[in-house]
PDB file of C-alpha atoms in Angstrom:
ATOM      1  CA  UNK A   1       0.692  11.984   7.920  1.00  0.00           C
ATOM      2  CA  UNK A   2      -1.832  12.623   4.991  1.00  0.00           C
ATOM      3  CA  UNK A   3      -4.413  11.062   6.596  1.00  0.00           C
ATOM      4  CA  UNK A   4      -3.670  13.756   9.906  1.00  0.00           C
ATOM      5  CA  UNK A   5      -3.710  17.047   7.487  1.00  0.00           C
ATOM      6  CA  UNK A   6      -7.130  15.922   5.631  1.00  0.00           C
ATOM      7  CA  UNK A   7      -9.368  16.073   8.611  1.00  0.00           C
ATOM      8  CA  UNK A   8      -7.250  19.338   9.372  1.00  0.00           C
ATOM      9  CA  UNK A   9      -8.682  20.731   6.356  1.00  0.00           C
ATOM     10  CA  UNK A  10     -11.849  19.620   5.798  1.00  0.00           C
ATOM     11  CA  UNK A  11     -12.761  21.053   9.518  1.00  0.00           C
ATOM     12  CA  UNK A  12     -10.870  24.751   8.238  1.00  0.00           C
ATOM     13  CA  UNK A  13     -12.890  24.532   4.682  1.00  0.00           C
ATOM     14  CA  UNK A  14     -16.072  23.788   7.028  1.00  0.00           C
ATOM     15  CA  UNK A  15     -15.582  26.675   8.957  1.00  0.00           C
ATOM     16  CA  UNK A  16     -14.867  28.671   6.276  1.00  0.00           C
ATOM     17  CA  UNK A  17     -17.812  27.869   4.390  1.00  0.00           C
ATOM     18  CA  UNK A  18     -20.622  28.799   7.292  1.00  0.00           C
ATOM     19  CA  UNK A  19     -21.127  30.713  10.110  1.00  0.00           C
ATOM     20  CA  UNK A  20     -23.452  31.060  13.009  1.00  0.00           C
ATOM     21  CA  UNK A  21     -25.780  32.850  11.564  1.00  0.00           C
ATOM     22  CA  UNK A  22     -26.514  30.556   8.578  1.00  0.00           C
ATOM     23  CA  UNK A  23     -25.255  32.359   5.596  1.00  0.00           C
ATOM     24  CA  UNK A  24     -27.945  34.963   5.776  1.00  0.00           C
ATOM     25  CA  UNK A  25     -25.756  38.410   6.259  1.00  0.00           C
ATOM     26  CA  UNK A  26     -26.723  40.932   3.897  1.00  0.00           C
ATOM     27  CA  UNK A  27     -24.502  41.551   0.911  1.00  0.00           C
ATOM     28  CA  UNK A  28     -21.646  44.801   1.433  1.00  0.00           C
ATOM     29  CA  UNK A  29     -23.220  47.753   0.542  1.00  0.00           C
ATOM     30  CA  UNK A  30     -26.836  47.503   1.423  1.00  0.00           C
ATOM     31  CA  UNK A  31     -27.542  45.249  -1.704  1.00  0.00           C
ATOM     32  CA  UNK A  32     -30.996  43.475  -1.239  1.00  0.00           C
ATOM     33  CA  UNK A  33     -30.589  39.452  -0.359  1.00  0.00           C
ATOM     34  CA  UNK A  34     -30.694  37.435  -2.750  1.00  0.00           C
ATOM     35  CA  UNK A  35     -33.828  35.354  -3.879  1.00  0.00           C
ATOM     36  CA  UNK A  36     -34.680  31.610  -3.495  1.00  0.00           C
ATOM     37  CA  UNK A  37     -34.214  30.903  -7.378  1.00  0.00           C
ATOM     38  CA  UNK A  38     -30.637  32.727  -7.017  1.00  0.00           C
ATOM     39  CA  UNK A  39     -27.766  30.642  -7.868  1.00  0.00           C
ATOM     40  CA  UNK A  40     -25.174  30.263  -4.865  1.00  0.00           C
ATOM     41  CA  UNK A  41     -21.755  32.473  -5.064  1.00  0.00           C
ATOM     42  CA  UNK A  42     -19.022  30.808  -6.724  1.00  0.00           C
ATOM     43  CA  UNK A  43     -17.096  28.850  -4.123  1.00  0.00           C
ATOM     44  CA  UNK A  44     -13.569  30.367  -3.548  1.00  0.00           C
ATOM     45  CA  UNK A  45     -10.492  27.676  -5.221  1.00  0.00           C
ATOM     46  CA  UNK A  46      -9.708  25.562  -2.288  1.00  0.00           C
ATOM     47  CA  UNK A  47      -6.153  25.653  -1.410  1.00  0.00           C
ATOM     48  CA  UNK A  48      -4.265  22.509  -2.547  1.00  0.00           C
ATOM     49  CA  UNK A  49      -2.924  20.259   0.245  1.00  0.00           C
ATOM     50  CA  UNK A  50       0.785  20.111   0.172  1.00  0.00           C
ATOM     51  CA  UNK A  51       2.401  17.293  -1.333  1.00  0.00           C
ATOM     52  CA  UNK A  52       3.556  14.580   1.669  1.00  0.00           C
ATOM     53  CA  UNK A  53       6.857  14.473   1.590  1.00  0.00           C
ATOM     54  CA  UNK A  54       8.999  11.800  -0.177  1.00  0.00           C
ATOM     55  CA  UNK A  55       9.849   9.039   2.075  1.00  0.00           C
ATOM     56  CA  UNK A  56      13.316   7.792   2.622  1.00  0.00           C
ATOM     57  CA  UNK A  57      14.192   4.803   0.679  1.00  0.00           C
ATOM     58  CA  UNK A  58      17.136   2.301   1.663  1.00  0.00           C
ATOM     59  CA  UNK A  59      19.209   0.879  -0.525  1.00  0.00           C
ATOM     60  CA  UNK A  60      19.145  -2.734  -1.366  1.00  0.00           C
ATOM     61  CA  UNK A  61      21.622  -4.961  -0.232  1.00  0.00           C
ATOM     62  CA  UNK A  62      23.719  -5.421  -3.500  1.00  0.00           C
ATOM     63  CA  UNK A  63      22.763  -8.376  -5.497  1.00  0.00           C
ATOM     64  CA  UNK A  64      19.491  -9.359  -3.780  1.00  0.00           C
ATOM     65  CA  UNK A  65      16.645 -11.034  -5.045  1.00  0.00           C
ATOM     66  CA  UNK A  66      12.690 -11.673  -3.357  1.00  0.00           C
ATOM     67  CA  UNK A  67      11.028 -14.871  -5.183  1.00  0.00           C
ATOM     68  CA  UNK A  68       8.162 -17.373  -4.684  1.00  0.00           C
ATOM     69  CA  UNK A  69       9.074 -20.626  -3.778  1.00  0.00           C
ATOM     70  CA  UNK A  70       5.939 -22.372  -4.272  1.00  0.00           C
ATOM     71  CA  UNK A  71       2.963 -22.409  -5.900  1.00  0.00           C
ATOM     72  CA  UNK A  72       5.160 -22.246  -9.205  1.00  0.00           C
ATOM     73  CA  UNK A  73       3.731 -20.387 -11.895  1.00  0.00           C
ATOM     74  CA  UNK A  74       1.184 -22.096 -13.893  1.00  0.00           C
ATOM     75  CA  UNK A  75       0.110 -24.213 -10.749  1.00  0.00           C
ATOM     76  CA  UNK A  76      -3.591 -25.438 -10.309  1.00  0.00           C
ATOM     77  CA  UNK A  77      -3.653 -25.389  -6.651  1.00  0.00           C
ATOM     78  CA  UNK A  78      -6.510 -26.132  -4.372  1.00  0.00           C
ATOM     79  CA  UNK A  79      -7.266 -24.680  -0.911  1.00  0.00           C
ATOM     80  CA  UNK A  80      -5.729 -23.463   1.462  1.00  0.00           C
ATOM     81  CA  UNK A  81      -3.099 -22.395  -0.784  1.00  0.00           C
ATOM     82  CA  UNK A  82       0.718 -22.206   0.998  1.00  0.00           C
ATOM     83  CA  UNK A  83       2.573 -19.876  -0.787  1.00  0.00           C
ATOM     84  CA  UNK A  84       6.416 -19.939   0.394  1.00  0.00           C
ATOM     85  CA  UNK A  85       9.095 -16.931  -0.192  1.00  0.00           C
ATOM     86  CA  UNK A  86      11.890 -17.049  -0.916  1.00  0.00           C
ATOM     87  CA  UNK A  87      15.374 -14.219  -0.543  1.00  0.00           C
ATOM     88  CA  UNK A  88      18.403 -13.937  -1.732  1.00  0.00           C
ATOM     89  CA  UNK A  89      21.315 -12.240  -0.746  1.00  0.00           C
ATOM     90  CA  UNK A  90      19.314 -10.066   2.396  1.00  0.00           C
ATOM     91  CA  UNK A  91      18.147 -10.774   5.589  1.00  0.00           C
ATOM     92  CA  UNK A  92      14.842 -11.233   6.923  1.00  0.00           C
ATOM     93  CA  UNK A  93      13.703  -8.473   9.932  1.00  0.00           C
ATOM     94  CA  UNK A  94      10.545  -7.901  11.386  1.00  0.00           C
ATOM     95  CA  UNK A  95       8.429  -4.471  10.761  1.00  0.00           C
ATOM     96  CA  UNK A  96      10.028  -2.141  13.374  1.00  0.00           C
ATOM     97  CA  UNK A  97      13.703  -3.636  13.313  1.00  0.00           C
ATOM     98  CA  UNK A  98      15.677  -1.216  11.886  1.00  0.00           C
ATOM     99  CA  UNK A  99      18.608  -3.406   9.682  1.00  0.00           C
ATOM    100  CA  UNK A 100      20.221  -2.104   6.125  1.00  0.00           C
ATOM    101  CA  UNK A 101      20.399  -5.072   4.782  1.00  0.00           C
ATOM    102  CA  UNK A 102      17.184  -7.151   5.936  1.00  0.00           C
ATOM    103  CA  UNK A 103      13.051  -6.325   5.551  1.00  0.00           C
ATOM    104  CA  UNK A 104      10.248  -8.335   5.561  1.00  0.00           C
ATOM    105  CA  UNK A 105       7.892  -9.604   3.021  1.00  0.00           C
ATOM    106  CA  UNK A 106       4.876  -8.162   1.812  1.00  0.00           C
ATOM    107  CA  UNK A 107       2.397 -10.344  -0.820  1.00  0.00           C
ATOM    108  CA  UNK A 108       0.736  -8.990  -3.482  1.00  0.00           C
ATOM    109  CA  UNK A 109      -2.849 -10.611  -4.651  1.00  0.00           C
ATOM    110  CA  UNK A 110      -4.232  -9.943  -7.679  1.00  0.00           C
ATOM    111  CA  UNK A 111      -2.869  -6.064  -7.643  1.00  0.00           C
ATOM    112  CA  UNK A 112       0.380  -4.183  -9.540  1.00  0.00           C
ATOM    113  CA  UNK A 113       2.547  -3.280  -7.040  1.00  0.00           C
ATOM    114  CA  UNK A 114       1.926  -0.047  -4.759  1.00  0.00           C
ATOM    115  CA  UNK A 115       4.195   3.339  -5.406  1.00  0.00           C
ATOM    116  CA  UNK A 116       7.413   2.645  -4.136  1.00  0.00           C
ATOM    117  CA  UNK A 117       8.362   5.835  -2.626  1.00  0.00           C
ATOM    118  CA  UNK A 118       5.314   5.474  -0.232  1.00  0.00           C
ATOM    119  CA  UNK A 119       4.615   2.841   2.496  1.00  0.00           C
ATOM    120  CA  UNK A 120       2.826  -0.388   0.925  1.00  0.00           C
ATOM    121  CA  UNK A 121      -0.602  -0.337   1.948  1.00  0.00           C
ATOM    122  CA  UNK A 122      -2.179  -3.044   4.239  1.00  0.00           C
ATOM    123  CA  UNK A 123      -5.337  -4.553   2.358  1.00  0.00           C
ATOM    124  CA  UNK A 124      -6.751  -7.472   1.094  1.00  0.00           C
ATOM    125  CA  UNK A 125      -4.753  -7.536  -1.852  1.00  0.00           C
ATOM    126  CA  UNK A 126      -1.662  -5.946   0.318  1.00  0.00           C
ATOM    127  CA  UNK A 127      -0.406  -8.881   2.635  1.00  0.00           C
ATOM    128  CA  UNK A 128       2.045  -7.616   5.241  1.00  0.00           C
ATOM    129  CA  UNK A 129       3.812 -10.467   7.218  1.00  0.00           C
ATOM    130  CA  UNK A 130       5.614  -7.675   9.427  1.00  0.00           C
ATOM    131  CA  UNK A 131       6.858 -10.414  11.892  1.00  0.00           C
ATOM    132  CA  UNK A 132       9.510 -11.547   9.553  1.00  0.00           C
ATOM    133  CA  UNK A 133       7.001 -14.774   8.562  1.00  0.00           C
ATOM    134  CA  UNK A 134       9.213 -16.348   5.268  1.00  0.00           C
ATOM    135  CA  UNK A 135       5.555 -18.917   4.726  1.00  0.00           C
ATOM    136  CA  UNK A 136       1.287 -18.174   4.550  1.00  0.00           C
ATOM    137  CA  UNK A 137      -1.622 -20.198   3.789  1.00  0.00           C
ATOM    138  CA  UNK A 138      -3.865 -18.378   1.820  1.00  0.00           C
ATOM    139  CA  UNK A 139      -7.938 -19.330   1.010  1.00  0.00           C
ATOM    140  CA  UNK A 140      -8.826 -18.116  -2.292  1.00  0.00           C
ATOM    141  CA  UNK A 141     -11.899 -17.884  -4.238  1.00  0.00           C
ATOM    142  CA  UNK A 142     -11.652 -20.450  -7.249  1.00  0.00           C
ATOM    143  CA  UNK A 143      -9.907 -19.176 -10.560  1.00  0.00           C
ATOM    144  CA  UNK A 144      -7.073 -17.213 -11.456  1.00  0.00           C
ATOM    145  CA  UNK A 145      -4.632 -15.161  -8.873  1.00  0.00           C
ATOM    146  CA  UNK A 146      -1.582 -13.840  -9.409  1.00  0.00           C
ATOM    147  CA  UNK A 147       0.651 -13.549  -6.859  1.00  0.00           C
ATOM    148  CA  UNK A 148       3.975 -11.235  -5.882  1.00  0.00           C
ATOM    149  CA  UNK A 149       6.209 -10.462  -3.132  1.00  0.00           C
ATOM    150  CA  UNK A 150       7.825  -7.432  -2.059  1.00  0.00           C
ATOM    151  CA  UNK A 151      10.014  -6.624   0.644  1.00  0.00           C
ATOM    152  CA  UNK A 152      10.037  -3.437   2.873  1.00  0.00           C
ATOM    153  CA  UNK A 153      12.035  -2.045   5.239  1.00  0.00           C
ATOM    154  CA  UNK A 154      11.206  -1.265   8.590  1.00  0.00           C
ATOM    155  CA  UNK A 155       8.534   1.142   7.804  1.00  0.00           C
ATOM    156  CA  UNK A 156       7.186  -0.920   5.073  1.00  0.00           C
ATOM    157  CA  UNK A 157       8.632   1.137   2.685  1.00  0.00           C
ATOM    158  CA  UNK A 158      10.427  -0.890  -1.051  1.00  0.00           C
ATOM    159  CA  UNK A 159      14.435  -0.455  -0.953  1.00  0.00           C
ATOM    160  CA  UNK A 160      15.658   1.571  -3.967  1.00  0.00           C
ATOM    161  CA  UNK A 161      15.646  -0.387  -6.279  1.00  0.00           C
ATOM    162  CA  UNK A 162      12.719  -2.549  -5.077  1.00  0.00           C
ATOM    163  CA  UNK A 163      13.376  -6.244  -4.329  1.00  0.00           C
ATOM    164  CA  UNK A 164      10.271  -7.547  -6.120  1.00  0.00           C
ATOM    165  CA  UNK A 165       9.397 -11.095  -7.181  1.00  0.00           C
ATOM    166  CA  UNK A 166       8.430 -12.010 -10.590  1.00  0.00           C
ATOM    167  CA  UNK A 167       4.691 -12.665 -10.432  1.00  0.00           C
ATOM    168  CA  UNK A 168       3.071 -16.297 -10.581  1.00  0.00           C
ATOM    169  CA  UNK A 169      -0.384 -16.868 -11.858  1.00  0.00           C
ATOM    170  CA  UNK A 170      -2.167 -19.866 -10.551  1.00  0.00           C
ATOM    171  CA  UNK A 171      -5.132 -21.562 -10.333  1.00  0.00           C
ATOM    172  CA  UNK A 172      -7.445 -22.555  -7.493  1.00  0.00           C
ATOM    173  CA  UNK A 173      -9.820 -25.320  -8.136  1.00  0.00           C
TER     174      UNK A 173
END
C-alpha cells in the first residue's frame, strides 16, 4: 500500500512545485522579479503521508515453538550450508493458505528480525520459503552468520506473539 501512495505524492508535490510557465510569474502586486543572486522562497511544509495502517496479526497457536534443527549453534559448517527447521505445536501452510493455526517459515541471515506488525520483507537477508518448504541449502561467504527463523501467516505477517527461533551463529569455512 505505501509503496502505491508514495508515487501518489511525489507526482502531487511535483505538480505543485512548477508550472508551465517555469516559475517565472511575477510576484502579487506588481513587485519587480526577483534577481539571479536571490535566494528561492521557502518551500511550503510538505504534508506528512498518513501512517499505513496496522496490519492484522493472528494469534499463535497456543504453546508453539519455530527452531533450527541443524546447523546447531556454534557449528563450523562448510558449503552449501543445509539449514533444517523445525515447529512445534503448529502447522506448516504455504503463503496464500489461509489456516489459524499453520504459516510458513521465513529465515533470517545476518539481520534482527523485521517489525512484526508489518509484512517481513523479501531480501537477501529475508528468506521467504512461502511454499511451506520445512529445509534450504544456503551458499555463504566464509565467516560468521547468524541465522533465525520466523514464521508468518498467510500474508507473511509474525502471529502475535511471534513464533521466532532462537538464533544460531555458525561458521563457514
Amino acid at each position: 500500500m505505501v509503496h502505491r501512495i508514495v508515487p501518489i505524492l511525489l507526482m502531487a508535490a511535483l505538480a505543485a512545485c512548477g508550472g508551465s510557465d517555469g516559475g517565472a510569474a511575477p510576484e502579487p502586486g506588481g513587485g519587480a522579479a526577483p534577481s539571479a543572486d536571490a535566494a528561492p522562497p521557502a518551500a511550503e511544509p510538505a504534508e506528512a503521508p498518513a501512517p499505513a495502517p496496522a496490519v492484522q496479526r493472528k494469534p499463535a497457536p497456543p504453546g508453539a515453538s519455530v527452531y533450527i534443527i541443524s546447523p546447531e549453534d556454534g557449528a563450523v559448517v562448510s558449503n552449501p550450508v543445509r539449514v533444517v527447521f523445525g515447529l512445534k505445536g503448529a502447522g506448516v501452510a504455504p503463503a496464500g493458505i489461509a489456516r489459524p493455526d499453520a504459516g510458513h517459515h521465513h529465515l533470517l541471515i545476518d539481520t534482527e528480525p523485521p517489525p512484526f506488525d508489518a509484512p517481513i520483507p523479501a531480501d537477501e537477508h529475508h528468506v521467504h520459503f512461502g511454499m511451506g518448504q520445512t529445509e534450504t541449502e544456503l551458499m555463504l561467504t566464509p565467516g560468521q552468520h547468524t541465522l533465525q527463523l520466523l514464521l508468518g501467516d498467510e500474508a507473511h505477517v509474525p502471529h502475535d506473539p511471534p513464533l521466532l527461533s532462537e538464533p544460531v551463529t555458525i561458521q563457514v569455512q
